[in-house]
GROMACS .gro file of C-alpha atoms in nm:
model
  398
    1MET     CA    1   3.429  -1.330   2.825
    2SER     CA    2   3.501  -1.425   3.181
    3LEU     CA    3   3.285  -1.321   3.471
    4THR     CA    4   3.542  -1.422   3.734
    5MET     CA    5   3.561  -1.146   3.991
    6ASN     CA    6   3.816  -1.060   4.255
    7LEU     CA    7   3.706  -1.332   4.491
    8THR     CA    8   3.973  -1.316   4.755
    9ARG     CA    9   3.838  -1.386   5.099
   10PRO     CA   10   3.651  -1.082   5.232
   11PHE     CA   11   3.833  -0.837   5.455
   12GLY     CA   12   3.635  -0.959   5.755
   13GLY     CA   13   3.775  -1.309   5.708
   14LEU     CA   14   4.128  -1.170   5.713
   15ILE     CA   15   4.046  -0.992   6.037
   16VAL     CA   16   3.930  -1.319   6.191
   17ILE     CA   17   4.246  -1.502   6.081
   18LEU     CA   18   4.469  -1.220   6.204
   19PHE     CA   19   4.286  -1.214   6.536
   20PHE     CA   20   4.349  -1.581   6.600
   21MET     CA   21   4.709  -1.565   6.479
   22LEU     CA   22   4.770  -1.291   6.732
   23GLY     CA   23   4.597  -1.507   6.991
   24MET     CA   24   4.837  -1.791   6.913
   25ILE     CA   25   5.135  -1.559   6.937
   26ASN     CA   26   5.017  -1.438   7.274
   27SER     CA   27   4.945  -1.790   7.396
   28THR     CA   28   5.289  -1.799   7.553
   29SER     CA   29   5.170  -1.535   7.797
   30ALA     CA   30   4.961  -1.623   8.101
   31THR     CA   31   4.688  -1.876   8.025
   32THR     CA   32   4.466  -2.016   8.297
   33LYS     CA   33   4.296  -2.353   8.251
   34TYR     CA   34   3.967  -2.449   8.412
   35ASN     CA   35   3.862  -2.814   8.407
   36VAL     CA   36   3.487  -2.860   8.443
   37LEU     CA   37   3.552  -3.163   8.664
   38SER     CA   38   3.702  -2.925   8.921
   39PHE     CA   39   3.363  -2.753   8.943
   40GLY     CA   40   3.174  -3.075   9.007
   41ALA     CA   41   3.090  -3.197   8.656
   42LYS     CA   42   3.048  -3.575   8.624
   43PRO     CA   43   3.115  -3.738   8.284
   44ASN     CA   44   2.853  -4.011   8.327
   45GLY     CA   45   2.573  -3.865   8.114
   46LYS     CA   46   2.332  -3.881   8.408
   47THR     CA   47   2.439  -3.615   8.660
   48ASP     CA   48   2.318  -3.261   8.585
   49CYS     CA   49   2.635  -3.064   8.510
   50THR     CA   50   2.469  -2.733   8.422
   51LYS     CA   51   2.587  -2.554   8.736
   52ALA     CA   52   2.943  -2.682   8.697
   53PHE     CA   53   2.970  -2.550   8.340
   54LEU     CA   54   2.831  -2.210   8.436
   55MET     CA   55   3.073  -2.187   8.728
   56ALA     CA   56   3.364  -2.269   8.498
   57TRP     CA   57   3.248  -1.997   8.259
   58GLY     CA   58   3.214  -1.748   8.542
   59ALA     CA   59   3.570  -1.816   8.656
   60ALA     CA   60   3.712  -1.790   8.304
   61CYS     CA   61   3.515  -1.477   8.224
   62ALA     CA   62   3.635  -1.302   8.541
   63SER     CA   63   4.002  -1.384   8.481
   64ALA     CA   64   4.235  -1.121   8.340
   65ASP     CA   65   4.432  -1.394   8.161
   66SER     CA   66   4.359  -1.583   7.842
   67THR     CA   67   4.167  -1.887   7.958
   68ILE     CA   68   4.080  -2.243   7.859
   69ILE     CA   69   3.770  -2.425   7.976
   70TYR     CA   70   3.848  -2.792   7.935
   71VAL     CA   71   3.581  -3.061   7.896
   72PRO     CA   72   3.746  -3.407   7.922
   73LYS     CA   73   3.620  -3.724   7.755
   74GLY     CA   74   3.283  -3.849   7.870
   75ARG     CA   75   2.918  -3.749   7.845
   76TYR     CA   76   2.792  -3.442   8.029
   77LEU     CA   77   2.422  -3.387   8.090
   78VAL     CA   78   2.345  -3.014   8.072
   79GLY     CA   79   2.031  -2.804   8.047
   80SER     CA   80   1.983  -2.465   7.887
   81MET     CA   81   2.279  -2.234   7.956
   82VAL     CA   82   2.359  -1.870   7.876
   83PHE     CA   83   2.725  -1.767   7.867
   84ARG     CA   84   2.726  -1.389   7.899
   85GLY     CA   85   2.990  -1.121   7.846
   86VAL     CA   86   3.145  -0.872   7.880
   87CYS     CA   87   3.440  -1.075   8.011
   88LYS     CA   88   3.771  -0.956   8.153
   89SER     CA   89   3.950  -1.244   7.982
   90PRO     CA   90   4.062  -1.135   7.634
   91ARG     CA   91   4.034  -1.487   7.496
   92ILE     CA   92   3.831  -1.785   7.615
   93THR     CA   93   3.882  -2.123   7.450
   94ILE     CA   94   3.634  -2.400   7.525
   95SER     CA   95   3.826  -2.718   7.445
   96ILE     CA   96   3.595  -3.020   7.431
   97ASP     CA   97   3.704  -3.383   7.420
   98GLY     CA   98   3.367  -3.512   7.542
   99THR     CA   99   3.002  -3.493   7.445
  100MET     CA  100   2.745  -3.257   7.592
  101VAL     CA  101   2.400  -3.417   7.600
  102ALA     CA  102   2.054  -3.270   7.650
  103PRO     CA  103   1.793  -3.410   7.891
  104LEU     CA  104   1.591  -3.702   7.755
  105ASP     CA  105   1.262  -3.517   7.815
  106TYR     CA  106   1.237  -3.284   7.513
  107ARG     CA  107   1.016  -3.045   7.713
  108VAL     CA  108   1.309  -2.945   7.935
  109LEU     CA  109   1.489  -2.778   7.644
  110GLY     CA  110   1.182  -2.729   7.429
  111LYS     CA  111   1.054  -2.443   7.642
  112SER     CA  112   1.383  -2.254   7.592
  113SER     CA  113   1.486  -2.063   7.281
  114ASN     CA  114   1.842  -2.192   7.298
  115TRP     CA  115   2.034  -2.477   7.454
  116LEU     CA  116   2.384  -2.322   7.461
  117SER     CA  117   2.380  -1.947   7.410
  118PHE     CA  118   2.668  -1.697   7.400
  119GLU     CA  119   2.562  -1.335   7.438
  120GLY     CA  120   2.779  -1.026   7.412
  121VAL     CA  121   3.110  -1.213   7.415
  122ASN     CA  122   3.438  -1.129   7.242
  123GLY     CA  123   3.720  -1.367   7.153
  124VAL     CA  124   3.551  -1.699   7.229
  125SER     CA  125   3.663  -2.021   7.058
  126ILE     CA  126   3.497  -2.362   7.069
  127SER     CA  127   3.720  -2.648   6.961
  128GLY     CA  128   3.628  -3.014   6.913
  129GLY     CA  129   3.368  -3.217   7.096
  130ALA     CA  130   3.006  -3.303   7.023
  131LEU     CA  131   2.663  -3.166   7.110
  132ASP     CA  132   2.371  -3.411   7.121
  133ALA     CA  133   2.040  -3.229   7.164
  134LYS     CA  134   1.823  -3.546   7.164
  135GLY     CA  135   1.588  -3.400   6.904
  136PRO     CA  136   1.405  -3.708   6.767
  137SER     CA  137   1.150  -3.723   7.049
  138LEU     CA  138   1.042  -3.365   6.978
  139TRP     CA  139   1.033  -3.431   6.604
  140ALA     CA  140   0.804  -3.727   6.673
  141CYS     CA  141   0.580  -3.505   6.882
  142LYS     CA  142   0.552  -3.254   6.598
  143ALA     CA  143   0.483  -3.530   6.347
  144SER     CA  144   0.189  -3.649   6.558
  145HIS     CA  145   0.035  -3.298   6.546
  146THR     CA  146  -0.002  -3.277   6.921
  147ASN     CA  147   0.069  -2.973   7.137
  148CYS     CA  148   0.449  -2.953   7.122
  149PRO     CA  149   0.702  -2.683   7.216
  150ALA     CA  150   0.884  -2.510   6.932
  151GLY     CA  151   1.220  -2.645   7.045
  152ALA     CA  152   1.562  -2.497   7.115
  153THR     CA  153   1.850  -2.394   6.891
  154THR     CA  154   2.153  -2.600   6.990
  155LEU     CA  155   2.423  -2.330   6.974
  156SER     CA  156   2.371  -1.956   6.931
  157PHE     CA  157   2.591  -1.648   6.926
  158THR     CA  158   2.425  -1.309   6.971
  159ASN     CA  159   2.584  -0.963   6.956
  160SER     CA  160   2.931  -1.114   6.974
  161LYS     CA  161   3.267  -1.057   6.803
  162ASN     CA  162   3.573  -1.260   6.705
  163ILE     CA  163   3.417  -1.603   6.739
  164ARG     CA  164   3.573  -1.929   6.623
  165VAL     CA  165   3.405  -2.270   6.605
  166HIS     CA  166   3.635  -2.550   6.492
  167ARG     CA  167   3.582  -2.928   6.453
  168LEU     CA  168   3.256  -2.931   6.648
  169VAL     CA  169   2.994  -3.201   6.585
  170SER     CA  170   2.625  -3.118   6.634
  171VAL     CA  171   2.368  -3.397   6.614
  172ASN     CA  172   1.989  -3.408   6.637
  173SER     CA  173   1.913  -3.048   6.724
  174GLN     CA  174   1.556  -2.974   6.828
  175MET     CA  175   1.551  -2.671   6.598
  176PHE     CA  176   1.843  -2.488   6.432
  177HIS     CA  177   2.187  -2.632   6.501
  178MET     CA  178   2.377  -2.303   6.499
  179VAL     CA  179   2.262  -1.940   6.482
  180ILE     CA  180   2.491  -1.641   6.426
  181ASN     CA  181   2.287  -1.330   6.507
  182GLY     CA  182   2.416  -0.974   6.524
  183CYS     CA  183   2.778  -1.087   6.520
  184GLU     CA  184   3.103  -0.973   6.360
  185ASN     CA  185   3.415  -1.166   6.258
  186VAL     CA  186   3.302  -1.528   6.292
  187HIS     CA  187   3.500  -1.825   6.157
  188VAL     CA  188   3.334  -2.168   6.141
  189GLN     CA  189   3.550  -2.451   6.009
  190GLY     CA  190   3.544  -2.829   6.003
  191VAL     CA  191   3.201  -2.851   6.165
  192LYS     CA  192   2.981  -3.158   6.114
  193ILE     CA  193   2.604  -3.127   6.149
  194MET     CA  194   2.370  -3.426   6.137
  195ALA     CA  195   1.994  -3.471   6.164
  196ALA     CA  196   1.737  -3.683   5.983
  197GLY     CA  197   1.627  -3.566   5.640
  198ASN     CA  198   1.267  -3.538   5.762
  199SER     CA  199   1.347  -3.350   6.085
  200PRO     CA  200   1.153  -3.020   6.096
  201ASN     CA  201   1.325  -2.680   6.108
  202THR     CA  202   1.668  -2.823   6.182
  203ASP     CA  203   1.863  -2.569   5.976
  204GLY     CA  204   2.236  -2.633   5.993
  205ILE     CA  205   2.380  -2.281   6.023
  206HIS     CA  206   2.168  -1.966   6.018
  207VAL     CA  207   2.332  -1.624   5.972
  208GLN     CA  208   2.152  -1.293   6.013
  209LEU     CA  209   2.232  -0.930   6.098
  210SER     CA  210   2.601  -1.027   6.090
  211LYS     CA  211   2.908  -0.934   5.890
  212ASN     CA  212   3.244  -1.088   5.807
  213VAL     CA  213   3.145  -1.451   5.858
  214ASP     CA  214   3.338  -1.746   5.708
  215ILE     CA  215   3.197  -2.101   5.689
  216ILE     CA  216   3.466  -2.338   5.562
  217LYS     CA  217   3.498  -2.715   5.508
  218CYS     CA  218   3.174  -2.817   5.677
  219SER     CA  219   2.949  -3.120   5.628
  220ILE     CA  220   2.578  -3.058   5.685
  221LYS     CA  221   2.308  -3.325   5.675
  222THR     CA  222   1.974  -3.203   5.800
  223GLY     CA  223   1.601  -3.167   5.745
  224ASP     CA  224   1.597  -2.801   5.647
  225ASP     CA  225   1.837  -2.548   5.495
  226CYS     CA  226   2.200  -2.654   5.527
  227ILE     CA  227   2.288  -2.285   5.552
  228SER     CA  228   2.020  -2.017   5.572
  229ILE     CA  229   2.110  -1.653   5.519
  230GLY     CA  230   1.879  -1.396   5.673
  231PRO     CA  231   1.836  -1.018   5.649
  232GLY     CA  232   2.130  -0.797   5.744
  233THR     CA  233   2.399  -1.042   5.633
  234LYS     CA  234   2.705  -0.875   5.480
  235ASN     CA  235   3.040  -1.019   5.370
  236LEU     CA  236   2.964  -1.389   5.403
  237TRP     CA  237   3.211  -1.644   5.263
  238ILE     CA  238   3.105  -2.008   5.224
  239GLU     CA  239   3.357  -2.257   5.083
  240GLN     CA  240   3.394  -2.636   5.060
  241VAL     CA  241   3.060  -2.719   5.218
  242THR     CA  242   2.884  -3.050   5.150
  243CYS     CA  243   2.506  -3.043   5.185
  244GLY     CA  244   2.256  -3.325   5.179
  245PRO     CA  245   2.004  -3.425   5.279
  246GLY     CA  246   1.858  -3.080   5.334
  247HIS     CA  247   1.704  -2.785   5.158
  248GLY     CA  248   2.027  -2.644   5.021
  249ILE     CA  249   2.199  -2.311   5.075
  250SER     CA  250   1.924  -2.049   5.092
  251ILE     CA  251   1.924  -1.672   5.101
  252GLY     CA  252   1.597  -1.594   5.275
  253SER     CA  253   1.318  -1.630   5.327
  254LEU     CA  254   1.300  -1.252   5.300
  255ALA     CA  255   1.005  -1.008   5.313
  256LYS     CA  256   0.900  -1.137   5.654
  257ASP     CA  257   0.889  -0.773   5.762
  258LEU     CA  258   0.807  -0.459   5.567
  259LYS     CA  259   1.133  -0.293   5.674
  260GLU     CA  260   1.425  -0.531   5.681
  261GLU     CA  261   1.794  -0.506   5.603
  262GLY     CA  262   1.932  -0.647   5.281
  263VAL     CA  263   2.178  -0.926   5.205
  264GLN     CA  264   2.497  -0.830   5.023
  265ASN     CA  265   2.844  -0.954   4.931
  266VAL     CA  266   2.794  -1.329   4.960
  267THR     CA  267   3.033  -1.580   4.803
  268VAL     CA  268   2.951  -1.951   4.784
  269LYS     CA  269   3.217  -2.167   4.618
  270LYS     CA  270   3.334  -2.528   4.591
  271THR     CA  271   3.010  -2.671   4.730
  272ILE     CA  272   2.860  -3.017   4.681
  273PHE     CA  273   2.487  -3.093   4.703
  274LEU     CA  274   2.386  -3.458   4.744
  275GLY     CA  275   2.017  -3.539   4.694
  276SER     CA  276   1.907  -3.211   4.850
  277GLN     CA  277   1.575  -3.040   4.783
  278ASN     CA  278   1.749  -2.729   4.652
  279GLY     CA  279   2.098  -2.628   4.558
  280LEU     CA  280   2.154  -2.254   4.536
  281ARG     CA  281   1.834  -2.074   4.636
  282ILE     CA  282   1.711  -1.719   4.692
  283LYS     CA  283   1.360  -1.697   4.834
  284SER     CA  284   1.119  -1.426   4.944
  285TRP     CA  285   0.755  -1.404   5.037
  286ALA     CA  286   0.522  -1.220   4.798
  287ARG     CA  287   0.468  -0.916   5.017
  288PRO     CA  288   0.599  -0.556   5.038
  289SER     CA  289   0.953  -0.516   5.170
  290THR     CA  290   1.250  -0.279   5.169
  291GLY     CA  291   1.484  -0.579   5.156
  292PHE     CA  292   1.729  -0.666   4.881
  293VAL     CA  293   1.982  -0.927   4.771
  294GLN     CA  294   2.285  -0.805   4.578
  295GLY     CA  295   2.645  -0.895   4.505
  296VAL     CA  296   2.612  -1.275   4.528
  297ARG     CA  297   2.861  -1.513   4.363
  298PHE     CA  298   2.777  -1.882   4.331
  299MET     CA  299   3.093  -2.054   4.205
  300ASP     CA  300   3.209  -2.409   4.131
  301SER     CA  301   2.920  -2.619   4.262
  302LEU     CA  302   2.843  -2.986   4.199
  303MET     CA  303   2.479  -3.101   4.204
  304VAL     CA  304   2.403  -3.471   4.246
  305ASN     CA  305   2.035  -3.559   4.202
  306VAL     CA  306   1.913  -3.222   4.333
  307GLN     CA  307   1.546  -3.130   4.289
  308ASN     CA  308   1.601  -2.758   4.222
  309PRO     CA  309   1.970  -2.692   4.150
  310ILE     CA  310   1.933  -2.318   4.076
  311VAL     CA  311   1.626  -2.131   4.194
  312ILE     CA  312   1.507  -1.778   4.270
  313ASP     CA  313   1.159  -1.796   4.421
  314GLN     CA  314   0.991  -1.465   4.500
  315ASN     CA  315   0.658  -1.633   4.556
  316TYR     CA  316   0.784  -1.850   4.839
  317CYS     CA  317   0.502  -2.023   5.024
  318PRO     CA  318   0.582  -2.354   5.191
  319HIS     CA  319   0.290  -2.598   5.191
  320ASN     CA  320   0.076  -2.321   5.035
  321LEU     CA  321  -0.027  -2.204   5.381
  322ASN     CA  322  -0.079  -1.843   5.500
  323CYS     CA  323   0.038  -1.694   5.172
  324PRO     CA  324  -0.003  -1.316   5.141
  325ASN     CA  325  -0.083  -1.337   4.766
  326GLN     CA  326   0.082  -1.003   4.698
  327VAL     CA  327   0.398  -0.904   4.507
  328SER     CA  328   0.747  -0.928   4.651
  329GLY     CA  329   0.917  -0.598   4.721
  330VAL     CA  330   1.259  -0.759   4.759
  331LYS     CA  331   1.505  -0.639   4.493
  332VAL     CA  332   1.733  -0.914   4.362
  333ARG     CA  333   2.026  -0.789   4.155
  334ASP     CA  334   2.383  -0.871   4.055
  335ILE     CA  335   2.376  -1.250   4.101
  336VAL     CA  336   2.640  -1.467   3.927
  337TYR     CA  337   2.625  -1.843   3.871
  338GLU     CA  338   2.956  -1.977   3.737
  339ASP     CA  339   3.082  -2.334   3.690
  340ILE     CA  340   2.766  -2.504   3.817
  341ARG     CA  341   2.741  -2.867   3.703
  342GLY     CA  342   2.570  -3.197   3.777
  343THR     CA  343   2.226  -3.355   3.774
  344SER     CA  344   1.875  -3.240   3.852
  345SER     CA  345   1.614  -3.487   3.977
  346THR     CA  346   1.336  -3.280   3.817
  347PRO     CA  347   1.300  -3.152   3.456
  348VAL     CA  348   1.344  -2.783   3.547
  349ALA     CA  349   1.705  -2.735   3.660
  350ILE     CA  350   1.705  -2.354   3.650
  351LYS     CA  351   1.405  -2.158   3.773
  352PHE     CA  352   1.391  -1.781   3.808
  353ASP     CA  353   1.047  -1.683   3.939
  354CYS     CA  354   1.094  -1.314   4.018
  355SER     CA  355   0.874  -1.028   4.129
  356ALA     CA  356   0.646  -0.858   3.877
  357LYS     CA  357   0.699  -0.528   4.060
  358ASN     CA  358   1.075  -0.570   4.107
  359PRO     CA  359   1.215  -0.799   3.837
  360CYS     CA  360   1.550  -0.969   3.907
  361THR     CA  361   1.828  -0.780   3.727
  362GLY     CA  362   2.193  -0.850   3.654
  363ILE     CA  363   2.150  -1.228   3.663
  364ARG     CA  364   2.450  -1.391   3.492
  365LEU     CA  365   2.512  -1.751   3.398
  366GLN     CA  366   2.851  -1.883   3.284
  367ASN     CA  367   2.966  -2.242   3.229
  368VAL     CA  368   2.652  -2.408   3.364
  369ASN     CA  369   2.593  -2.773   3.273
  370LEU     CA  370   2.293  -2.940   3.439
  371THR     CA  371   2.116  -3.248   3.305
  372TYR     CA  372   1.802  -3.444   3.394
  373LEU     CA  373   1.805  -3.825   3.369
  374LYS     CA  374   2.107  -3.809   3.137
  375LYS     CA  375   1.919  -3.584   2.897
  376ALA     CA  376   1.856  -3.214   2.852
  377ALA     CA  377   1.696  -3.033   3.140
  378GLU     CA  378   1.477  -2.722   3.119
  379SER     CA  379   1.495  -2.364   3.241
  380SER     CA  380   1.213  -2.129   3.338
  381CYS     CA  381   1.224  -1.749   3.361
  382THR     CA  382   0.963  -1.505   3.487
  383ASN     CA  383   1.034  -1.133   3.537
  384VAL     CA  384   1.412  -1.168   3.508
  385GLN     CA  385   1.680  -0.975   3.318
  386GLY     CA  386   2.028  -1.110   3.261
  387LYS     CA  387   2.286  -1.266   3.030
  388ALA     CA  388   2.448  -1.603   2.966
  389PHE     CA  389   2.812  -1.661   2.870
  390ASP     CA  390   3.003  -1.958   2.733
  391ILE     CA  391   2.828  -2.295   2.764
  392VAL     CA  392   2.495  -2.291   2.949
  393ARG     CA  393   2.283  -2.606   2.973
  394PRO     CA  394   1.987  -2.627   2.997
  395GLN     CA  395   1.929  -2.372   2.724
  396ASN     CA  396   1.894  -2.051   2.915
  397CYS     CA  397   1.577  -1.844   2.911
  398LEU     CA  398   1.732  -1.508   2.996
   0.00000   0.00000   0.00000
């Protein structure tokens, strides 16, 4: 019996592709190019170019034409910037050949929520280039347990539509590298994210309150979740992502609030996890919640020396601090794991620790082959209902 579903790319992904195809067709019409050097930017890595970049954005946003903001080779020192819509330009492409660098003093960015923030925009593309947020000095501050700022997300999109990020490199973010919040029709492809394995809260890509998001062919090496999926995420497609070091691909943590939106229609396929803390994870705090996770497909994943290859944890409590010691209200249902293979670095390769009040239901395993030190691994099930099909190793406990 096969559990393979109709896993064509979600309708939202087709909308994104169609949008950009139309943009390419219309590229023969009027396109205005703005070079940041024309606005006073200096590619020496020392001159503050914040004003020049904001002026270039203002000019592009006010244009009635499709526009390109061009960032030539070089290093551009910029502080916190907000790129706001609504713009007259139907399409703004930020083409980057250089590197944007944050100030050396981590406190300059650390007091801001975001370094580069796009709010209320439509039809914005970012292509190429690198973002260096200079995060290690803030990480060192946090490691010394002194009074440190929380830090800034490197790149965020809020309440925006038809966004494309292609071939961007993000290194050493203070906090999250990329956040997609309240957005629709977002396509992220060929992005490389790098931070030290012990860097705190440096999630690669965080998605929440968004729908029709594709994350394709990305490499993510970080100190926290490679991809974290928050409440209100719908129609998310993740494919050909390599993760490690990091905490894996995680749905949650959920149950942060009593009333929160659920996560639904998520596909994760052709992923590779290299020495990560987790592989495919769903996590929620043990507290009341209206949240849920449903319609998730984990397909064709390779685990290489992963601590927790497959895990549902509804008693999530990092470092055993500030735990509510209640029962999770999050409902987890209709979750498929198919063609998951590789090695676990701990004896328990499959762990389903579900809520006593709301047991996990519709959990399905098919063609799973996970070993521990070249021998049989173990599985653990608590408050879970489901079925296994074809070959499942370790011996399933459903």
